[in-house]
PDB file of C-alpha atoms in Angstrom:
ATOM      1  CA  UNK A   1     -41.724   3.240  -4.535  1.00 68.00           C
ATOM      2  CA  UNK A   2     -43.111   6.481  -5.002  1.00 80.00           C
ATOM      3  CA  UNK A   3     -40.505   8.189  -2.054  1.00 88.00           C
ATOM      4  CA  UNK A   4     -38.512  10.652  -3.293  1.00 95.00           C
ATOM      5  CA  UNK A   5     -34.728  10.209  -1.589  1.00 95.00           C
ATOM      6  CA  UNK A   6     -31.987  12.977  -1.252  1.00 96.00           C
ATOM      7  CA  UNK A   7     -29.280   9.951  -2.233  1.00 96.00           C
ATOM      8  CA  UNK A   8     -29.499   6.362  -3.973  1.00 96.00           C
ATOM      9  CA  UNK A   9     -26.466   4.041  -3.217  1.00 96.00           C
ATOM     10  CA  UNK A  10     -26.288   1.189  -5.579  1.00 94.00           C
ATOM     11  CA  UNK A  11     -23.429  -1.196  -5.753  1.00 92.00           C
ATOM     12  CA  UNK A  12     -24.204  -3.701  -8.081  1.00 90.00           C
ATOM     13  CA  UNK A  13     -21.950  -6.847  -8.525  1.00 88.00           C
ATOM     14  CA  UNK A  14     -19.602  -7.440 -11.717  1.00 89.00           C
ATOM     15  CA  UNK A  15     -21.236  -6.951 -15.206  1.00 88.00           C
ATOM     16  CA  UNK A  16     -20.126  -9.803 -16.705  1.00 88.00           C
ATOM     17  CA  UNK A  17     -23.032 -11.606 -14.095  1.00 89.00           C
ATOM     18  CA  UNK A  18     -26.245 -12.446 -15.895  1.00 85.00           C
ATOM     19  CA  UNK A  19     -28.903  -9.184 -15.230  1.00 86.00           C
ATOM     20  CA  UNK A  20     -26.492  -6.875 -13.676  1.00 91.00           C
ATOM     21  CA  UNK A  21     -25.351  -5.390 -16.826  1.00 90.00           C
ATOM     22  CA  UNK A  22     -29.315  -3.621 -16.461  1.00 93.00           C
ATOM     23  CA  UNK A  23     -27.928  -1.560 -13.333  1.00 94.00           C
ATOM     24  CA  UNK A  24     -25.756   0.302 -16.052  1.00 95.00           C
ATOM     25  CA  UNK A  25     -28.689   1.298 -18.605  1.00 96.00           C
ATOM     26  CA  UNK A  26     -30.243   4.372 -19.597  1.00 97.00           C
ATOM     27  CA  UNK A  27     -33.884   2.895 -18.220  1.00 97.00           C
ATOM     28  CA  UNK A  28     -32.242   2.307 -14.727  1.00 96.00           C
ATOM     29  CA  UNK A  29     -30.206   5.391 -14.589  1.00 97.00           C
ATOM     30  CA  UNK A  30     -34.248   7.519 -15.115  1.00 96.00           C
ATOM     31  CA  UNK A  31     -35.752   5.186 -12.765  1.00 95.00           C
ATOM     32  CA  UNK A  32     -33.482   6.343 -10.141  1.00 96.00           C
ATOM     33  CA  UNK A  33     -33.328   9.910 -11.024  1.00 96.00           C
ATOM     34  CA  UNK A  34     -37.315   9.872 -10.606  1.00 95.00           C
ATOM     35  CA  UNK A  35     -37.198   8.462  -7.765  1.00 96.00           C
ATOM     36  CA  UNK A  36     -34.620  11.500  -5.918  1.00 96.00           C
ATOM     37  CA  UNK A  37     -35.176  15.612  -5.118  1.00 94.00           C
ATOM     38  CA  UNK A  38     -34.127  18.338  -7.243  1.00 91.00           C
ATOM     39  CA  UNK A  39     -30.813  18.509  -5.749  1.00 91.00           C
ATOM     40  CA  UNK A  40     -30.288  14.802  -4.920  1.00 96.00           C
ATOM     41  CA  UNK A  41     -27.218  12.228  -6.145  1.00 96.00           C
ATOM     42  CA  UNK A  42     -27.130   9.169  -7.508  1.00 97.00           C
ATOM     43  CA  UNK A  43     -23.676   7.051  -6.177  1.00 97.00           C
ATOM     44  CA  UNK A  44     -22.480   3.767  -7.923  1.00 96.00           C
ATOM     45  CA  UNK A  45     -19.695   1.957  -8.025  1.00 96.00           C
ATOM     46  CA  UNK A  46     -18.145   0.825 -10.802  1.00 95.00           C
ATOM     47  CA  UNK A  47     -14.847  -1.105 -11.541  1.00 93.00           C
ATOM     48  CA  UNK A  48     -11.953  -0.810 -14.203  1.00 92.00           C
ATOM     49  CA  UNK A  49     -10.150  -4.145 -13.420  1.00 90.00           C
ATOM     50  CA  UNK A  50     -11.495  -6.918 -16.326  1.00 90.00           C
ATOM     51  CA  UNK A  51     -13.222  -4.204 -18.006  1.00 91.00           C
ATOM     52  CA  UNK A  52     -12.909  -2.780 -21.926  1.00 93.00           C
ATOM     53  CA  UNK A  53     -12.084   0.446 -21.865  1.00 93.00           C
ATOM     54  CA  UNK A  54     -14.759   1.035 -24.286  1.00 94.00           C
ATOM     55  CA  UNK A  55     -17.449  -0.410 -21.751  1.00 94.00           C
ATOM     56  CA  UNK A  56     -16.057   1.734 -18.693  1.00 94.00           C
ATOM     57  CA  UNK A  57     -16.552   5.055 -21.155  1.00 95.00           C
ATOM     58  CA  UNK A  58     -20.014   4.053 -21.686  1.00 95.00           C
ATOM     59  CA  UNK A  59     -21.135   3.388 -18.132  1.00 96.00           C
ATOM     60  CA  UNK A  60     -20.407   7.432 -18.218  1.00 95.00           C
ATOM     61  CA  UNK A  61     -21.538   7.897 -21.382  1.00 96.00           C
ATOM     62  CA  UNK A  62     -24.619   6.279 -20.237  1.00 96.00           C
ATOM     63  CA  UNK A  63     -24.961   7.995 -16.686  1.00 96.00           C
ATOM     64  CA  UNK A  64     -24.258  11.270 -18.181  1.00 96.00           C
ATOM     65  CA  UNK A  65     -27.498  10.884 -20.664  1.00 95.00           C
ATOM     66  CA  UNK A  66     -29.705  10.964 -17.631  1.00 97.00           C
ATOM     67  CA  UNK A  67     -27.808  13.111 -15.549  1.00 97.00           C
ATOM     68  CA  UNK A  68     -26.390  16.418 -16.254  1.00 95.00           C
ATOM     69  CA  UNK A  69     -23.533  16.502 -13.754  1.00 95.00           C
ATOM     70  CA  UNK A  70     -21.552  13.685 -13.016  1.00 96.00           C
ATOM     71  CA  UNK A  71     -18.248  12.960 -11.190  1.00 95.00           C
ATOM     72  CA  UNK A  72     -15.981   9.751 -10.868  1.00 95.00           C
ATOM     73  CA  UNK A  73     -14.096   9.384  -7.482  1.00 95.00           C
ATOM     74  CA  UNK A  74     -11.537   6.499  -6.942  1.00 93.00           C
ATOM     75  CA  UNK A  75     -12.524   4.452  -3.944  1.00 90.00           C
ATOM     76  CA  UNK A  76      -9.438   1.875  -4.516  1.00 86.00           C
ATOM     77  CA  UNK A  77      -7.196   1.309  -7.016  1.00 83.00           C
ATOM     78  CA  UNK A  78      -9.838   0.007 -10.180  1.00 89.00           C
ATOM     79  CA  UNK A  79     -12.781   0.605  -8.117  1.00 93.00           C
ATOM     80  CA  UNK A  80     -14.594   4.181  -8.759  1.00 95.00           C
ATOM     81  CA  UNK A  81     -17.845   6.007  -7.611  1.00 96.00           C
ATOM     82  CA  UNK A  82     -19.865   7.342  -9.787  1.00 97.00           C
ATOM     83  CA  UNK A  83     -21.920  10.345  -8.819  1.00 97.00           C
ATOM     84  CA  UNK A  84     -24.178  12.118 -10.648  1.00 97.00           C
ATOM     85  CA  UNK A  85     -27.161  14.443  -9.892  1.00 96.00           C
ATOM     86  CA  UNK A  86     -29.295  17.212 -12.056  1.00 95.00           C
ATOM     87  CA  UNK A  87     -27.759  19.926 -10.059  1.00 94.00           C
ATOM     88  CA  UNK A  88     -23.981  21.233 -10.395  1.00 93.00           C
ATOM     89  CA  UNK A  89     -21.614  19.298  -7.856  1.00 92.00           C
ATOM     90  CA  UNK A  90     -19.585  21.219  -5.939  1.00 90.00           C
ATOM     91  CA  UNK A  91     -17.164  20.141  -3.401  1.00 88.00           C
ATOM     92  CA  UNK A  92     -17.702  22.078  -0.084  1.00 85.00           C
ATOM     93  CA  UNK A  93     -15.041  22.181   2.513  1.00 80.00           C
ATOM     94  CA  UNK A  94     -17.696  23.524   4.729  1.00 77.00           C
ATOM     95  CA  UNK A  95     -19.748  20.466   4.104  1.00 81.00           C
ATOM     96  CA  UNK A  96     -16.906  17.942   4.379  1.00 82.00           C
ATOM     97  CA  UNK A  97     -15.956  19.448   7.875  1.00 81.00           C
ATOM     98  CA  UNK A  98     -19.758  19.020   9.354  1.00 81.00           C
ATOM     99  CA  UNK A  99     -19.871  15.657   7.881  1.00 81.00           C
ATOM    100  CA  UNK A 100     -16.437  14.925   9.091  1.00 82.00           C
ATOM    101  CA  UNK A 101     -17.785  15.945  13.007  1.00 81.00           C
ATOM    102  CA  UNK A 102     -20.530  13.847  13.442  1.00 83.00           C
ATOM    103  CA  UNK A 103     -20.126  11.163  15.917  1.00 82.00           C
ATOM    104  CA  UNK A 104     -21.697   8.409  14.162  1.00 79.00           C
ATOM    105  CA  UNK A 105     -19.205   8.540  11.216  1.00 79.00           C
ATOM    106  CA  UNK A 106     -16.310   8.875  13.510  1.00 73.00           C
ATOM    107  CA  UNK A 107     -15.326   5.008  14.014  1.00 75.00           C
ATOM    108  CA  UNK A 108     -15.795   4.695   9.948  1.00 79.00           C
ATOM    109  CA  UNK A 109     -13.431   8.195   9.153  1.00 77.00           C
ATOM    110  CA  UNK A 110     -11.070   6.308  11.245  1.00 75.00           C
ATOM    111  CA  UNK A 111     -11.122   2.849   9.016  1.00 76.00           C
ATOM    112  CA  UNK A 112     -10.668   4.386   5.733  1.00 76.00           C
ATOM    113  CA  UNK A 113      -7.987   6.718   7.318  1.00 77.00           C
ATOM    114  CA  UNK A 114      -9.941  10.418   6.900  1.00 82.00           C
ATOM    115  CA  UNK A 115      -8.602  12.543   9.739  1.00 81.00           C
ATOM    116  CA  UNK A 116      -9.375  16.076   7.745  1.00 83.00           C
ATOM    117  CA  UNK A 117     -11.188  17.204   3.993  1.00 84.00           C
ATOM    118  CA  UNK A 118      -7.898  17.782   2.550  1.00 87.00           C
ATOM    119  CA  UNK A 119      -7.363  13.387   2.141  1.00 89.00           C
ATOM    120  CA  UNK A 120     -10.716  13.306  -0.024  1.00 88.00           C
ATOM    121  CA  UNK A 121      -8.503  15.157  -2.476  1.00 90.00           C
ATOM    122  CA  UNK A 122      -6.832  11.831  -3.343  1.00 92.00           C
ATOM    123  CA  UNK A 123     -10.037   9.969  -3.790  1.00 92.00           C
ATOM    124  CA  UNK A 124     -10.776  12.786  -6.686  1.00 93.00           C
ATOM    125  CA  UNK A 125     -10.600  11.888 -10.087  1.00 94.00           C
ATOM    126  CA  UNK A 126     -12.747  13.856 -12.650  1.00 92.00           C
ATOM    127  CA  UNK A 127     -15.683  15.286 -13.751  1.00 92.00           C
ATOM    128  CA  UNK A 128     -17.316  13.505 -16.445  1.00 91.00           C
ATOM    129  CA  UNK A 129     -16.888  16.453 -18.483  1.00 90.00           C
ATOM    130  CA  UNK A 130     -13.438  16.651 -18.407  1.00 90.00           C
ATOM    131  CA  UNK A 131     -13.828  12.577 -20.463  1.00 92.00           C
ATOM    132  CA  UNK A 132     -15.877  13.681 -23.007  1.00 90.00           C
ATOM    133  CA  UNK A 133     -13.323  13.325 -25.734  1.00 88.00           C
ATOM    134  CA  UNK A 134     -13.524   9.939 -24.879  1.00 92.00           C
ATOM    135  CA  UNK A 135     -16.339   9.323 -23.857  1.00 92.00           C
ATOM    136  CA  UNK A 136     -18.846  11.208 -26.350  1.00 89.00           C
ATOM    137  CA  UNK A 137     -18.307   8.625 -28.549  1.00 90.00           C
ATOM    138  CA  UNK A 138     -19.125   5.973 -26.483  1.00 94.00           C
ATOM    139  CA  UNK A 139     -22.337   3.908 -26.918  1.00 94.00           C
ATOM    140  CA  UNK A 140     -25.242   4.268 -24.813  1.00 94.00           C
ATOM    141  CA  UNK A 141     -25.848   1.882 -22.909  1.00 94.00           C
ATOM    142  CA  UNK A 142     -30.008   0.397 -23.111  1.00 94.00           C
ATOM    143  CA  UNK A 143     -32.201  -2.487 -21.755  1.00 92.00           C
ATOM    144  CA  UNK A 144     -33.121  -3.517 -25.155  1.00 91.00           C
ATOM    145  CA  UNK A 145     -29.522  -4.642 -26.549  1.00 88.00           C
ATOM    146  CA  UNK A 146     -27.793  -5.501 -23.168  1.00 87.00           C
ATOM    147  CA  UNK A 147     -24.697  -4.856 -24.967  1.00 90.00           C
ATOM    148  CA  UNK A 148     -22.205  -4.722 -21.712  1.00 90.00           C
ATOM    149  CA  UNK A 149     -23.781  -8.310 -20.391  1.00 89.00           C
ATOM    150  CA  UNK A 150     -21.950  -9.726 -23.600  1.00 89.00           C
ATOM    151  CA  UNK A 151     -18.850  -7.688 -23.887  1.00 90.00           C
ATOM    152  CA  UNK A 152     -17.950  -7.680 -20.333  1.00 87.00           C
ATOM    153  CA  UNK A 153     -17.185 -11.690 -20.354  1.00 86.00           C
ATOM    154  CA  UNK A 154     -14.815 -11.353 -23.313  1.00 88.00           C
ATOM    155  CA  UNK A 155     -12.437  -8.918 -21.298  1.00 88.00           C
ATOM    156  CA  UNK A 156     -12.561 -10.910 -18.121  1.00 83.00           C
ATOM    157  CA  UNK A 157      -8.949 -11.568 -17.996  1.00 80.00           C
ATOM    158  CA  UNK A 158      -7.617  -8.915 -20.317  1.00 82.00           C
ATOM    159  CA  UNK A 159      -6.031  -7.205 -17.634  1.00 80.00           C
ATOM    160  CA  UNK A 160      -7.093  -3.697 -18.965  1.00 83.00           C
ATOM    161  CA  UNK A 161      -8.097  -1.575 -16.028  1.00 84.00           C
ATOM    162  CA  UNK A 162      -4.428   0.069 -15.613  1.00 89.00           C
ATOM    163  CA  UNK A 163      -5.238   1.693 -19.508  1.00 91.00           C
ATOM    164  CA  UNK A 164      -8.393   2.929 -18.141  1.00 92.00           C
ATOM    165  CA  UNK A 165      -6.802   4.372 -14.754  1.00 91.00           C
ATOM    166  CA  UNK A 166      -4.026   5.963 -16.578  1.00 92.00           C
ATOM    167  CA  UNK A 167      -6.794   7.487 -19.188  1.00 91.00           C
ATOM    168  CA  UNK A 168      -9.231   9.061 -15.975  1.00 92.00           C
ATOM    169  CA  UNK A 169      -5.895  10.679 -14.740  1.00 91.00           C
ATOM    170  CA  UNK A 170      -4.651  11.739 -17.798  1.00 90.00           C
ATOM    171  CA  UNK A 171      -7.414  13.495 -19.562  1.00 90.00           C
ATOM    172  CA  UNK A 172      -8.592  15.383 -16.555  1.00 87.00           C
ATOM    173  CA  UNK A 173      -5.166  16.408 -15.789  1.00 84.00           C
ATOM    174  CA  UNK A 174      -5.444  20.259 -17.220  1.00 78.00           C
ATOM    175  CA  UNK A 175      -8.959  20.457 -15.531  1.00 83.00           C
ATOM    176  CA  UNK A 176     -10.367  22.695 -13.010  1.00 83.00           C
ATOM    177  CA  UNK A 177     -11.490  20.954  -9.818  1.00 86.00           C
ATOM    178  CA  UNK A 178     -15.174  22.134  -8.824  1.00 87.00           C
ATOM    179  CA  UNK A 179     -13.784  23.274  -5.066  1.00 86.00           C
ATOM    180  CA  UNK A 180     -16.513  25.906  -3.386  1.00 77.00           C
ATOM    181  CA  UNK A 181     -15.337  29.458  -2.707  1.00 69.00           C
ATOM    182  CA  UNK A 182     -16.292  30.004   0.357  1.00 71.00           C
ATOM    183  CA  UNK A 183     -12.762  29.287   1.972  1.00 75.00           C
ATOM    184  CA  UNK A 184     -10.461  30.539  -0.660  1.00 80.00           C
ATOM    185  CA  UNK A 185      -7.795  28.843   1.050  1.00 82.00           C
ATOM    186  CA  UNK A 186      -9.161  25.792   1.238  1.00 85.00           C
ATOM    187  CA  UNK A 187      -9.347  25.492  -3.043  1.00 85.00           C
ATOM    188  CA  UNK A 188      -5.230  25.567  -3.846  1.00 88.00           C
ATOM    189  CA  UNK A 189      -4.688  23.358  -0.792  1.00 89.00           C
ATOM    190  CA  UNK A 190      -7.415  20.608  -2.130  1.00 89.00           C
ATOM    191  CA  UNK A 191      -6.406  21.002  -6.070  1.00 90.00           C
ATOM    192  CA  UNK A 192      -2.473  19.969  -4.823  1.00 92.00           C
ATOM    193  CA  UNK A 193      -3.975  16.686  -2.661  1.00 92.00           C
ATOM    194  CA  UNK A 194      -6.004  15.539  -6.283  1.00 93.00           C
ATOM    195  CA  UNK A 195      -2.818  15.866  -8.086  1.00 93.00           C
ATOM    196  CA  UNK A 196      -0.435  14.268  -5.407  1.00 94.00           C
ATOM    197  CA  UNK A 197      -3.389  11.380  -5.729  1.00 93.00           C
ATOM    198  CA  UNK A 198      -2.973  11.243  -9.611  1.00 93.00           C
ATOM    199  CA  UNK A 199       0.605  10.845  -8.861  1.00 94.00           C
ATOM    200  CA  UNK A 200       0.317   8.020  -6.350  1.00 94.00           C
ATOM    201  CA  UNK A 201      -1.827   5.783  -8.522  1.00 93.00           C
ATOM    202  CA  UNK A 202       0.248   6.544 -11.178  1.00 93.00           C
ATOM    203  CA  UNK A 203       3.645   5.739  -9.271  1.00 94.00           C
ATOM    204  CA  UNK A 204       1.185   2.110  -8.115  1.00 93.00           C
ATOM    205  CA  UNK A 205       0.182   1.371 -11.559  1.00 92.00           C
ATOM    206  CA  UNK A 206       4.320   1.544 -12.386  1.00 93.00           C
ATOM    207  CA  UNK A 207       5.346  -0.935  -9.717  1.00 94.00           C
ATOM    208  CA  UNK A 208       2.618  -3.068 -11.086  1.00 91.00           C
ATOM    209  CA  UNK A 209       4.026  -3.158 -14.409  1.00 92.00           C
ATOM    210  CA  UNK A 210       7.535  -3.612 -12.827  1.00 94.00           C
ATOM    211  CA  UNK A 211       6.280  -6.760 -11.038  1.00 93.00           C
ATOM    212  CA  UNK A 212       4.868  -7.711 -14.325  1.00 90.00           C
ATOM    213  CA  UNK A 213       7.914  -7.659 -16.316  1.00 93.00           C
ATOM    214  CA  UNK A 214       9.945  -8.905 -12.941  1.00 94.00           C
ATOM    215  CA  UNK A 215      11.830  -5.975 -12.160  1.00 96.00           C
ATOM    216  CA  UNK A 216      12.048  -5.863  -8.423  1.00 94.00           C
ATOM    217  CA  UNK A 217      13.829  -2.879  -8.504  1.00 95.00           C
ATOM    218  CA  UNK A 218      11.562  -0.693 -10.265  1.00 94.00           C
ATOM    219  CA  UNK A 219       8.617  -2.059  -8.011  1.00 94.00           C
ATOM    220  CA  UNK A 220      10.117  -0.980  -5.006  1.00 94.00           C
ATOM    221  CA  UNK A 221      11.264   2.314  -6.575  1.00 95.00           C
ATOM    222  CA  UNK A 222       7.473   2.945  -7.891  1.00 95.00           C
ATOM    223  CA  UNK A 223       6.262   1.874  -4.807  1.00 94.00           C
ATOM    224  CA  UNK A 224       8.183   4.802  -2.709  1.00 94.00           C
ATOM    225  CA  UNK A 225       7.260   7.212  -5.077  1.00 95.00           C
ATOM    226  CA  UNK A 226       3.827   6.642  -4.216  1.00 94.00           C
ATOM    227  CA  UNK A 227       4.176   6.278  -0.727  1.00 94.00           C
ATOM    228  CA  UNK A 228       5.714   9.960  -1.117  1.00 95.00           C
ATOM    229  CA  UNK A 229       3.111  11.296  -2.952  1.00 94.00           C
ATOM    230  CA  UNK A 230       0.682  10.371  -0.941  1.00 92.00           C
ATOM    231  CA  UNK A 231       2.101   9.343   2.821  1.00 90.00           C
ATOM    232  CA  UNK A 232      -1.309   9.883   4.308  1.00 88.00           C
ATOM    233  CA  UNK A 233      -3.477   7.976   1.854  1.00 87.00           C
ATOM    234  CA  UNK A 234      -4.559   4.529   3.810  1.00 83.00           C
ATOM    235  CA  UNK A 235      -4.648   3.229   0.399  1.00 85.00           C
ATOM    236  CA  UNK A 236      -1.538   3.665  -0.987  1.00 86.00           C
ATOM    237  CA  UNK A 237       0.330   1.924   2.378  1.00 80.00           C
ATOM    238  CA  UNK A 238      -1.845  -0.716   2.371  1.00 80.00           C
ATOM    239  CA  UNK A 239      -1.086  -1.408  -1.361  1.00 78.00           C
ATOM    240  CA  UNK A 240       2.508  -0.975  -0.500  1.00 70.00           C
TER     241      UNK A 240
END
């Protein structure tokens, strides 16, 4: 296609499936950027479960090599959305409110339990720059050396996803959150939601670890701690 787009949304299958790893390569991201308008965004799903931390870092590093501005958002616990653009990515409260008021999105908004823009704070994880101490040493994925296609199957049953999630939240803990200054009261409230989202994710990871070691008391306590941190995050309630 020669068309230009405001957004390209990509949901590949798991990278251990033959051919899918090419959708995480430098060449693919270049093709996508060439089809985007100057301020367009590329959105791509990626998971941390059954994934080596080095491979997850390589995907972020590869995407950042083509898109100078990349953010990571949490869709579910173990599922992430990478958002890349040639222009800076700023969380705009006015834009979020406008989107939530669109009639076409009303039903979908209710399905995911979003009632106000602040709840998006639960989903924000990090800017790729926050993770550079980790990702800058990762390999860049290319079509001519399909490392991911052969590495991913080796980690299918290794349960490394929680370690990836913990590293993401830990490395971004002290980093500023890119919120537009159009609403001075929004930024601190949104930042508080981001912190609560991180606490909830960690509590859920701790609850899973407790369940694995058959510590039912710990499992219950950590589960309740997750709900206390993010009581209006539907994902937490469904996980518990």
